[in-house]
Short mmCIF file of C-alpha atoms in Angstrom, two decimals:
data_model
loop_
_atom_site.label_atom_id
_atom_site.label_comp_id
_atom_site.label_asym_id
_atom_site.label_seq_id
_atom_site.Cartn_x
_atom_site.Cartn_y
_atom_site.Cartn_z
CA UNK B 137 19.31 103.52 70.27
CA UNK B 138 20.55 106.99 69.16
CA UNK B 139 19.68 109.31 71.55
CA UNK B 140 18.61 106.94 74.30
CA UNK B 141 21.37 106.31 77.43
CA UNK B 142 21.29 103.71 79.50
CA UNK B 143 19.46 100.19 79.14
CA UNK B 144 16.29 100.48 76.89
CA UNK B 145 12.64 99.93 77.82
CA UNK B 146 12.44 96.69 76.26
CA UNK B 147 15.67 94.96 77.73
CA UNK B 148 13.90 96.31 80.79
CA UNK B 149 10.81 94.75 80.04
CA UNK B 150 12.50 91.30 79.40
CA UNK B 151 13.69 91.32 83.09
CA UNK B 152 10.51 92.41 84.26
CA UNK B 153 8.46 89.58 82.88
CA UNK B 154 11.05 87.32 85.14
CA UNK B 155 9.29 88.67 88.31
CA UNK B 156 8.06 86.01 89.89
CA UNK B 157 11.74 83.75 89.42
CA UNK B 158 14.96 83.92 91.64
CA UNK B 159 17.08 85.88 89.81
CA UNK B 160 20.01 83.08 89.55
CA UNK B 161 20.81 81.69 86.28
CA UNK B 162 21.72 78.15 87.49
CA UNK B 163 18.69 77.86 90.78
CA UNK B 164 20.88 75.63 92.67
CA UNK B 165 23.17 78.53 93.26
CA UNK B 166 21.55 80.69 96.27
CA UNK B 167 20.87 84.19 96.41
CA UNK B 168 23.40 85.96 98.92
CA UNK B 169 21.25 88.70 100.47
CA UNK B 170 23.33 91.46 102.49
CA UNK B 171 22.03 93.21 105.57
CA UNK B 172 22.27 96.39 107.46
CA UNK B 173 20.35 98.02 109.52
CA UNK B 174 21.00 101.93 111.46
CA UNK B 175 19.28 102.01 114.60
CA UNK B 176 17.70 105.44 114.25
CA UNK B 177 15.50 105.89 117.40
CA UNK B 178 14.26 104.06 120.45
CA UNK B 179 10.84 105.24 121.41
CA UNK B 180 10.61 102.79 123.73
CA UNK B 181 8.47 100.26 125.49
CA UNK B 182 4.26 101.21 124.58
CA UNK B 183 3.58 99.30 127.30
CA UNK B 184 6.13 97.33 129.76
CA UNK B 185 3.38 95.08 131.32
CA UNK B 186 2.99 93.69 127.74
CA UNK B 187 7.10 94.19 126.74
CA UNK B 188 6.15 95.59 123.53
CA UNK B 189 9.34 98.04 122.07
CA UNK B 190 9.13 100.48 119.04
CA UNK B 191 11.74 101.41 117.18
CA UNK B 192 12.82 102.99 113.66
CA UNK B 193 14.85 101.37 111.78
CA UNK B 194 16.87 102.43 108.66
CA UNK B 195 17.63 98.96 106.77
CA UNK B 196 19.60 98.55 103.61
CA UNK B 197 19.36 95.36 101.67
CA UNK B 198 21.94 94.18 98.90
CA UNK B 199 21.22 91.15 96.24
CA UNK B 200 22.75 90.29 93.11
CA UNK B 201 20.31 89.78 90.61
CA UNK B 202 21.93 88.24 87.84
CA UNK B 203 19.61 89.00 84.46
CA UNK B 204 20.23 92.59 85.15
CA UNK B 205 23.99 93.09 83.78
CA UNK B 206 25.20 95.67 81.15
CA UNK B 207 28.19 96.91 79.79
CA UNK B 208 28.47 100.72 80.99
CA UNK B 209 30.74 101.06 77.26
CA UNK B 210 27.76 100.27 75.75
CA UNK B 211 25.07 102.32 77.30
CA UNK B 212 26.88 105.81 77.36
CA UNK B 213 28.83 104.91 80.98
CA UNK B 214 25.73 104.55 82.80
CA UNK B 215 26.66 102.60 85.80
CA UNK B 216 23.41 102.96 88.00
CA UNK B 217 19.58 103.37 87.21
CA UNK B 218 16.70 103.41 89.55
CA UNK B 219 14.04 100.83 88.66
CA UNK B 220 10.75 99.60 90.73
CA UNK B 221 10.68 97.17 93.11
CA UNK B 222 7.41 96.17 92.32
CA UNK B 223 8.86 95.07 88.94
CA UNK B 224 11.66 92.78 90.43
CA UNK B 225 12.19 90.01 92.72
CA UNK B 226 13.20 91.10 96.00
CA UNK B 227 14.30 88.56 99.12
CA UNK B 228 11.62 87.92 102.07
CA UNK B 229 13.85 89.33 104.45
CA UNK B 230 11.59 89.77 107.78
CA UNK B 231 11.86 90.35 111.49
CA UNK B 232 10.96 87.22 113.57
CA UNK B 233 10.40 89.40 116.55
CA UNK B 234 8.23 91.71 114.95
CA UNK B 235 4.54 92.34 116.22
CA UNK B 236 3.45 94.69 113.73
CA UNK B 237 5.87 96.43 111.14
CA UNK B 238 4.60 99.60 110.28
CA UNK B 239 7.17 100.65 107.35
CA UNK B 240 7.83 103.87 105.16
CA UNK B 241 6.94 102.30 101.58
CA UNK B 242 10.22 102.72 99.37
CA UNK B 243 9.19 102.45 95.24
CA UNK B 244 12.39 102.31 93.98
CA UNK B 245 15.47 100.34 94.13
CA UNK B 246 18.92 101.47 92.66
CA UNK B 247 20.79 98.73 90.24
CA UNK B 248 24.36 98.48 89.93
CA UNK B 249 25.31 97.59 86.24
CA UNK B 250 27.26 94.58 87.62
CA UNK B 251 23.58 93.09 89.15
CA UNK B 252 23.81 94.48 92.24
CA UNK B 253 20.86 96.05 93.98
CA UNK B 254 20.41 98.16 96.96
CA UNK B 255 17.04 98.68 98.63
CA UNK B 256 16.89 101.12 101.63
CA UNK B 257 13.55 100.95 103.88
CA UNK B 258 12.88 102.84 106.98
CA UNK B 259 10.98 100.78 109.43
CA UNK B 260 9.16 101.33 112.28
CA UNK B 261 9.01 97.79 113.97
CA UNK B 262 6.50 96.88 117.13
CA UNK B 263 8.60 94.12 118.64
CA UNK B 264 8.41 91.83 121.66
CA UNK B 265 11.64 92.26 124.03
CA UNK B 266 12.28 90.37 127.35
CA UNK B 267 12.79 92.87 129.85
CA UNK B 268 15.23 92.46 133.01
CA UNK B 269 14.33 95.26 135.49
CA UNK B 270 16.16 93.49 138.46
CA UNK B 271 17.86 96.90 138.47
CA UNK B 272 15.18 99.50 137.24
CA UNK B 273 15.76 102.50 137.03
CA UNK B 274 18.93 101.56 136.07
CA UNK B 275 18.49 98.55 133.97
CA UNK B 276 19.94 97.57 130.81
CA UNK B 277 17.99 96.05 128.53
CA UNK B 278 18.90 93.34 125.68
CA UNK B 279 16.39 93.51 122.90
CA UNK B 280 16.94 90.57 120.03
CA UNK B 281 16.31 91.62 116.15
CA UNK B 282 16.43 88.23 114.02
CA UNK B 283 16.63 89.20 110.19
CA UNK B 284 15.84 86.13 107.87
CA UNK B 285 14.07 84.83 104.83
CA UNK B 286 10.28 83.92 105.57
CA UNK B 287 9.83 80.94 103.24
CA UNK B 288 13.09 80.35 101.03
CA UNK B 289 15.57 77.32 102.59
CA UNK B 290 18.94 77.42 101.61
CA UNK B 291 18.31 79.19 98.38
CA UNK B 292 18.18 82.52 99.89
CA UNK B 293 21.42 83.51 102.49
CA UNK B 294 22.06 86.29 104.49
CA UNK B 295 24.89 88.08 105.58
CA UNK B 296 25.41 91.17 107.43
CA UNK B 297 26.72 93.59 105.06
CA UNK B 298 28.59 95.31 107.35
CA UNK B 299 31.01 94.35 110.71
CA UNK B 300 28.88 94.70 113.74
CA UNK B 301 30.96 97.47 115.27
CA UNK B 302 30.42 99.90 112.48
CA UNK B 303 26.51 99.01 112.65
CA UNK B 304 26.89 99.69 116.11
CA UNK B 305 29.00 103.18 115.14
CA UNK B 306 26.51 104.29 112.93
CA UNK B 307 23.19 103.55 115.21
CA UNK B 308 25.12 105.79 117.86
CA UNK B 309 26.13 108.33 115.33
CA UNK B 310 22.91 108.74 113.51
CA UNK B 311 20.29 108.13 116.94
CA UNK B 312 17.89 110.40 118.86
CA UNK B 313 19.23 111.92 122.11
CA UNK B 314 15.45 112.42 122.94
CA UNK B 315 13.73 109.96 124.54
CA UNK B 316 13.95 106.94 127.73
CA UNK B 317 16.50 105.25 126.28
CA UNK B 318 20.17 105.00 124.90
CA UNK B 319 21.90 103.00 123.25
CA UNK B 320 24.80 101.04 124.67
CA UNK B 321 25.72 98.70 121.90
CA UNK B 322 24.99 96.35 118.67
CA UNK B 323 26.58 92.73 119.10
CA UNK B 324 25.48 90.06 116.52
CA UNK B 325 26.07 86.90 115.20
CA UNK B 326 24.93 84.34 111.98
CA UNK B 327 23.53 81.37 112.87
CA UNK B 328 21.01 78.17 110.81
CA UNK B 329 17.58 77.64 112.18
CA UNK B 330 16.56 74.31 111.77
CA UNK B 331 12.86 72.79 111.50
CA UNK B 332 12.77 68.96 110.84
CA UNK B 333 14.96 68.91 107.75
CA UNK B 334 14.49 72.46 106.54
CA UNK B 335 17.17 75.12 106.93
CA UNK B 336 17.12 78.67 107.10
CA UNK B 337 19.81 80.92 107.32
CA UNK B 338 19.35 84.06 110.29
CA UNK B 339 21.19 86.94 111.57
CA UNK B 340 20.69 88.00 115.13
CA UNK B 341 21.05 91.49 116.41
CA UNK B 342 21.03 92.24 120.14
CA UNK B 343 20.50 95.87 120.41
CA UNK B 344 21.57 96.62 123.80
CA UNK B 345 19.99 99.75 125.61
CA UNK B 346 20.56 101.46 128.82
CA UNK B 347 17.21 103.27 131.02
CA UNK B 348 17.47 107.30 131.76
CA UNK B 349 17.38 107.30 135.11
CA UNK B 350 16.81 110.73 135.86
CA UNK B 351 12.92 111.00 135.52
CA UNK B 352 12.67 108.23 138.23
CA UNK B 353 15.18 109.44 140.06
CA UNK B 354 13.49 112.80 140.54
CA UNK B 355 10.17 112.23 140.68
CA UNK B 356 10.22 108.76 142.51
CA UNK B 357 13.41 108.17 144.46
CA UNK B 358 14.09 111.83 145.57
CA UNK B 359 10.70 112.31 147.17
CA UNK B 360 10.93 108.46 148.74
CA UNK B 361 14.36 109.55 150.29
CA UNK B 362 12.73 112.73 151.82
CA UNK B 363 9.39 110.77 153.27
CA UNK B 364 11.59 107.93 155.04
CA UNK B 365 14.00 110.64 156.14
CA UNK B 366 10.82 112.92 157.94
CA UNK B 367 9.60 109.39 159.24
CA UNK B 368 12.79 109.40 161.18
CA UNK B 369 12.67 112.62 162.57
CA UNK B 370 9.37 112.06 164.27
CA UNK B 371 11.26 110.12 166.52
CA UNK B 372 11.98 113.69 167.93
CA UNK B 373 8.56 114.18 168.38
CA UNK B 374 7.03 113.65 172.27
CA UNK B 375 6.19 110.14 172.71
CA UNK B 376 3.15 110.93 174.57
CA UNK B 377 1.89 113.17 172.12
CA UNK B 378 -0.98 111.85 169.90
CA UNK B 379 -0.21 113.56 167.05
CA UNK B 380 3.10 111.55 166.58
CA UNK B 381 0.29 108.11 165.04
CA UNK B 382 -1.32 110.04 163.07
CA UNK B 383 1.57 111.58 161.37
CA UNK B 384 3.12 108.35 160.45
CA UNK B 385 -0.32 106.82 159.37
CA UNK B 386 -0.01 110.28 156.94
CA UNK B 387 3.29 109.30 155.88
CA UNK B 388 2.41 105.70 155.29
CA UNK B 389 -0.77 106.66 153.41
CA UNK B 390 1.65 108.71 150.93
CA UNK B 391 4.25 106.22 150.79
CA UNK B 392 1.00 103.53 149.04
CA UNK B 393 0.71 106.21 146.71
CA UNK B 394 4.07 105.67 145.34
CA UNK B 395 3.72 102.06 144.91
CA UNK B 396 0.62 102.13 143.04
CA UNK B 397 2.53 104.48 141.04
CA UNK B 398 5.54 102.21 140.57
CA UNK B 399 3.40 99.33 139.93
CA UNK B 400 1.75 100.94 136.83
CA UNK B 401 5.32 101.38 135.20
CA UNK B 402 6.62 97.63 136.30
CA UNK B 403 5.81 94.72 133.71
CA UNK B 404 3.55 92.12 134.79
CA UNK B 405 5.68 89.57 134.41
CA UNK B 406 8.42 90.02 135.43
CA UNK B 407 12.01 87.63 135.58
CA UNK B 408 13.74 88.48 138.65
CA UNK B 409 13.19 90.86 142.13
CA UNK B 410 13.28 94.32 140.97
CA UNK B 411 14.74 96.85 142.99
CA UNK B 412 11.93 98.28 143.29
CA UNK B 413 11.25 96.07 146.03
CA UNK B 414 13.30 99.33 147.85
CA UNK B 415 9.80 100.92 147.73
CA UNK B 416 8.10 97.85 149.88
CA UNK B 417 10.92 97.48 152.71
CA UNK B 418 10.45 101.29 153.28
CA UNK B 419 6.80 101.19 153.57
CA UNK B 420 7.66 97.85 155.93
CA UNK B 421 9.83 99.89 157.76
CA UNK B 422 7.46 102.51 157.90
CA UNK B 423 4.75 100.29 159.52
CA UNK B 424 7.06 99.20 162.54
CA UNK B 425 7.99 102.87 163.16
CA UNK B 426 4.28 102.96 163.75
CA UNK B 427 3.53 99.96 165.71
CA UNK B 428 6.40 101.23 168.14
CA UNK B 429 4.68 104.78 168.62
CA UNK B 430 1.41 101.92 169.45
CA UNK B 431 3.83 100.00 172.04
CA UNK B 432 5.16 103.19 173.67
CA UNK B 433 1.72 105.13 173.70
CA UNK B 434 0.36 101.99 175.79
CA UNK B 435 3.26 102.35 177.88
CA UNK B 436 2.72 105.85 178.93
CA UNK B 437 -1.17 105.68 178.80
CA UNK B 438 -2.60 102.85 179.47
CA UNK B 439 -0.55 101.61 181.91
CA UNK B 440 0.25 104.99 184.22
CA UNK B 441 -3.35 105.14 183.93
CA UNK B 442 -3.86 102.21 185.68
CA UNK B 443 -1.70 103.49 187.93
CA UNK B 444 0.46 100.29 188.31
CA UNK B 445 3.66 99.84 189.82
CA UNK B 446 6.40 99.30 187.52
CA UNK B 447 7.83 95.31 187.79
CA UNK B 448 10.72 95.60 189.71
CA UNK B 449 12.03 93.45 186.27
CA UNK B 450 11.30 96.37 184.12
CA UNK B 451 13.20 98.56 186.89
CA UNK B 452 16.26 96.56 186.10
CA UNK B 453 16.11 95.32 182.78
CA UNK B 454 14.54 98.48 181.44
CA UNK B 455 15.35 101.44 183.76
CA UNK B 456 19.25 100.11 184.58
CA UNK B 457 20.34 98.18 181.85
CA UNK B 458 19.43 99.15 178.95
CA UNK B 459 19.39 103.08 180.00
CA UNK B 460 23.17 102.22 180.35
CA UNK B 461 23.67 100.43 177.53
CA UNK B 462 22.31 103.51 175.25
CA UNK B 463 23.34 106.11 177.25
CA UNK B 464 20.38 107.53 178.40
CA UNK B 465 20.50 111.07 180.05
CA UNK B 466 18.00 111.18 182.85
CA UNK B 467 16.64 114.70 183.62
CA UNK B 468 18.83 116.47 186.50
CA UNK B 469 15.94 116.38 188.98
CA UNK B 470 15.41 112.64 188.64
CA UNK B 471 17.94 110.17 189.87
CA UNK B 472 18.40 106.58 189.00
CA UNK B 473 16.20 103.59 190.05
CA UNK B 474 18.77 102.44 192.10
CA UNK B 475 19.59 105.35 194.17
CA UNK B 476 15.93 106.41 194.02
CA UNK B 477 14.90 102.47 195.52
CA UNK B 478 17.49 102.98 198.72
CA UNK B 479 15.99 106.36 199.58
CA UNK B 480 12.22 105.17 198.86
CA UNK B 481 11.81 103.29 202.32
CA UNK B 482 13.12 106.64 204.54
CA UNK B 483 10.20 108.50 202.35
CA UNK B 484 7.36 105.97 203.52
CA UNK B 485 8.65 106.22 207.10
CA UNK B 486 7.38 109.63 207.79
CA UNK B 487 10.07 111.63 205.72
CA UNK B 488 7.49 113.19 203.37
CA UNK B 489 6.99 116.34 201.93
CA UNK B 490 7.78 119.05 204.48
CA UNK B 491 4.30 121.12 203.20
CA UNK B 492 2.11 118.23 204.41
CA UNK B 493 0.99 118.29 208.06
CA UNK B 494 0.64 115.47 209.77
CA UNK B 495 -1.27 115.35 212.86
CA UNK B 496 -0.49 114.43 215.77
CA UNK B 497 -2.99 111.69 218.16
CA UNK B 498 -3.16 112.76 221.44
CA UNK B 499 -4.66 110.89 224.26
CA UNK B 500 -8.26 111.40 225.90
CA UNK B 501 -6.62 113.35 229.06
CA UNK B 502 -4.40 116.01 226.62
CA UNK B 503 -7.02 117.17 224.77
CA UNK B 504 -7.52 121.08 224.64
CA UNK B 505 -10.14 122.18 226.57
CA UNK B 506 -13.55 123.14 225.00
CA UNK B 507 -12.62 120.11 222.52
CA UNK B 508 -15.75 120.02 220.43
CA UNK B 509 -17.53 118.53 217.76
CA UNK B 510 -15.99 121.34 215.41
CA UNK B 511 -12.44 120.46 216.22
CA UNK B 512 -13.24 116.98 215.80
CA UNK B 513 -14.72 117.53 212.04
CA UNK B 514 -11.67 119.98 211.42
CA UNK B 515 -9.53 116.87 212.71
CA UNK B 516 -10.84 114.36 210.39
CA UNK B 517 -10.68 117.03 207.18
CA UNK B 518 -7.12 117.31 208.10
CA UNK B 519 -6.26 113.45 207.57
CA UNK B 520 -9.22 113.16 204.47
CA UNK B 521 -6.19 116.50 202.73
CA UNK B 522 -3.24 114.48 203.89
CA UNK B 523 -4.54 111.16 202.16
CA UNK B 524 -5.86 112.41 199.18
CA UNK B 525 -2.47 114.44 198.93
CA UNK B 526 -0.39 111.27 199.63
CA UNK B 527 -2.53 109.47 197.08
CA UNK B 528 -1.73 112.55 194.20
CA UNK B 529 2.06 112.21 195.40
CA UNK B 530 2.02 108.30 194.71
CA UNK B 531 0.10 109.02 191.35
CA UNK B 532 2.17 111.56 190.35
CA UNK B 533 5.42 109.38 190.82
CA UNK B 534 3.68 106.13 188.91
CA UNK B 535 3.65 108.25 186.14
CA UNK B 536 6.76 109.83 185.90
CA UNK B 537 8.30 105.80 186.41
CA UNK B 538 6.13 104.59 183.26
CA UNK B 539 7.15 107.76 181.15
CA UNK B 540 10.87 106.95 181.64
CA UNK B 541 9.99 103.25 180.87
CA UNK B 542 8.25 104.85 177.61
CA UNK B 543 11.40 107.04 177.27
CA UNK B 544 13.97 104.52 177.36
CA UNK B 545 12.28 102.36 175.39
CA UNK B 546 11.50 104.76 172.81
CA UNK B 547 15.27 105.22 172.51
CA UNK B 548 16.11 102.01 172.48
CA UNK B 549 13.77 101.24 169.40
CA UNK B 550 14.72 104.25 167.47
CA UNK B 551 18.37 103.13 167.87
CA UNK B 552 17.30 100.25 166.11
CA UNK B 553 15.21 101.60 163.66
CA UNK B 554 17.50 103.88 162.67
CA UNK B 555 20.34 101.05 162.53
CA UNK B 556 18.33 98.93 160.09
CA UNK B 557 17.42 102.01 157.85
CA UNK B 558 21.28 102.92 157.29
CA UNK B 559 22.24 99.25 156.41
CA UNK B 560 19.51 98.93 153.99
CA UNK B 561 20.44 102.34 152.75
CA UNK B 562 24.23 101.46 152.11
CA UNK B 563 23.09 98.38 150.45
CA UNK B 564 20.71 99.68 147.92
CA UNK B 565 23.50 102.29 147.12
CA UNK B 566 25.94 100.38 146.68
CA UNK B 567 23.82 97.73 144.16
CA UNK B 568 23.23 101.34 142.66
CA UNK B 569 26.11 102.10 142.50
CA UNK B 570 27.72 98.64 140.90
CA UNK B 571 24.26 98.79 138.32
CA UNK B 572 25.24 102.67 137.08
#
């Protein structure tokens, strides 16, 4: 019409009423629908027990639609109008992994004057994804996209409308720095689903993302590190010292918190071990440090209390062996249990300390003269002093046997502990390290 450009209303309207048909003149022909997507932002997992991810999606769909075709010559070199989708047929193109798809209505499609039509969507897709946290925090996860039609057979194929690389490209060009996650990469493939004797053609997108570790790292792994590494400096505290139990039970009572913690952010089900298991070997490791501060404390309590000899097995096994074997420094005024045994005969044969008087018996005819009942009493206090003196002396040395027991055993066990705590260590880092 003079003064119209473009394709009139009622060619338009002629289309229009042909709605509700595939757009193909001959039907057996199929539809080729084209697909790409730009990954725009990961907002990650709403809740990892459930494996639920959200992301936004920027999808472009291409169709031919083959009753829409003008000559640009004719209609004042118009080459592209905007019509409404509502008006045309448009492919079922859905997400199979989608749990609720919460999308950005777009009205309009634009129409190439060849046929071809282009319909962009932003979508914000609620999707179920597998998750793999073996590694967490530094997993990497592998979330599946599968585009295809929702009832149409073999009448309807897809194609990806661009080469997975530039998809991939684009999503990394284009997406959020904000946020738990990155993206790594896009990988894809085409591929038929089949159900009894119905076809359907599908694309499937991996969308591969890596974890930020740094918020864990921080907040979880930082603090664990210092906990175990005060753990192993109570060592240093005295063994007899009560104070020693009660501030590992603290510690172990802090490290709980951080597993309930950590168990809030791990998945309920979950495919593999997760390193996370780090968490449970400390605490285990925790809980022996404290049942060896139990063992020693008996040692040095409950046994010099009894005041007990020391087996002359524990003399060798404990006190001579094993002091060798880890070096143990004994204090300058103590000697050795062997040199101490050779000596400990000359001691009970009247060698004692020089401050304690020993009387002497005399016999009925050298007795002083005037020898009364007061010398008699002062006699017998005498040798009650010298007994309950000997009897301190004998105490005192029990004692000072079972603490070096104590002490050599608590060195011996920290040696240990301290052994497995830097193998574990090296492991973990180095999975760490492999996994970053």
């Amino acid at each position: 019409k003079e003064g119209h450009s473009g394709p009139t209303y009622e060619s338009m309207q002629a289309v229009f009423d042909l709605q509700p048909f595939r757009p193909a003149v001959n039907l057996s022909n199929p539809t080729i629908t084209n697909i790409s997507f730009t990954l725009y932002a990961v907002l990650g997992f709403q809740n990892e027990k459930t494996q639920i991810l959200t992301t936004f999606l920027w999808l472009r769909l291409y169709w031919h639609h083959e009753f829409l075709v003008w000559d640009p010559d004719e209609c004042d070199g118009v080459t592209r109008i905007s019509l409404p989708v509502k008006q045309l047929w448009s492919p079922d193109i859905i997400v199979y992994e989608v749990d609720d798809d919460v999308s950005q209505a777009c009205p309009y499609v634009y129409v190439n004057h060849t046929g071809h039509i282009r319909w962009d969507r932003m979508l914000r897709l609620v999707s179920a994804c597998n998750l793999e946290i073996f590694s967490f925090p530094f997993d990497i996860q592998n979330c599946t996209f599968t585009f295809g039609s929702y009832m149409h057979t073999r009448d309807v194929r897809v194609s990806p409308a661009l080469t997975f690389k530039e998809m991939s490209g684009n999503s990394k060009r284009y997406l959020e720095a904000s946020g738990e996650w990155e993206l790594v990469d896009i990988l894809g493939e085409t591929s038929i689903l089949q159900f009894g004797i119905d076809e359907w053609d599908i694309i499937t997108f991996w969308v591969v993302i890596k974890r930020r570790p740094v918020l864990y790292v921080v907040n979880l792994l930082i603090p664990s590190s210092f906990l175990m590494l005060i753990d192993i400096l109570s060592f240093y505290l005295p063994p007899h010292s009560v104070d020693r139990a009660s501030f590992k039970m603290t510690l172990i009572l802090g490290y709980t918190v951080f597993l309930l913690i950590m168990n809030d952010l791990l998945p309920s089900t979950a495919n593999g071990t997760p390193i996370i298991i780090y968490f449970s070997v400390c605490l285990a490791l925790m809980v022996i440090s404290l049942l060896e501060t139990v063992i020693i404390t008996n040692v040095l309590h409950h046994n010099s209390m009894k005041y007990q000899e020391v087996p002359n097995w524990v003399r060798v096994v404990v006190l001579k062996h094993i002091a060798n074997l880890i070096c143990y420094r004994w204090p300058d005024d103590v000697r050795p249990p062997s040199l101490s045994q050779r000596d400990e005969p000359e001691r009970s044969n009247g060698s004692s300390d020089p401050q304690i008087v020993q009387p002497t018996s005399r016999a009925p005819d050298q007795q002083p003269a005037g020898n009364g009942p007061e010398l008699q009493q002062i006699c017998q206090y005498l040798g009650d002093l010298r007994g309950h003196l000997t009897s301190l002396q004998k105490e005192s040395e029990l004692q000072d046997q079972w603490c070096h027991v104590g002490y050599v055993l608590d060195f011996l066990l920290f040696r240990i502990y301290l052994l497995l705590i830097t193998c574990y260590a090296l492991v973990i880092i180095s999975m760490w390290c492999v996994w970053i």
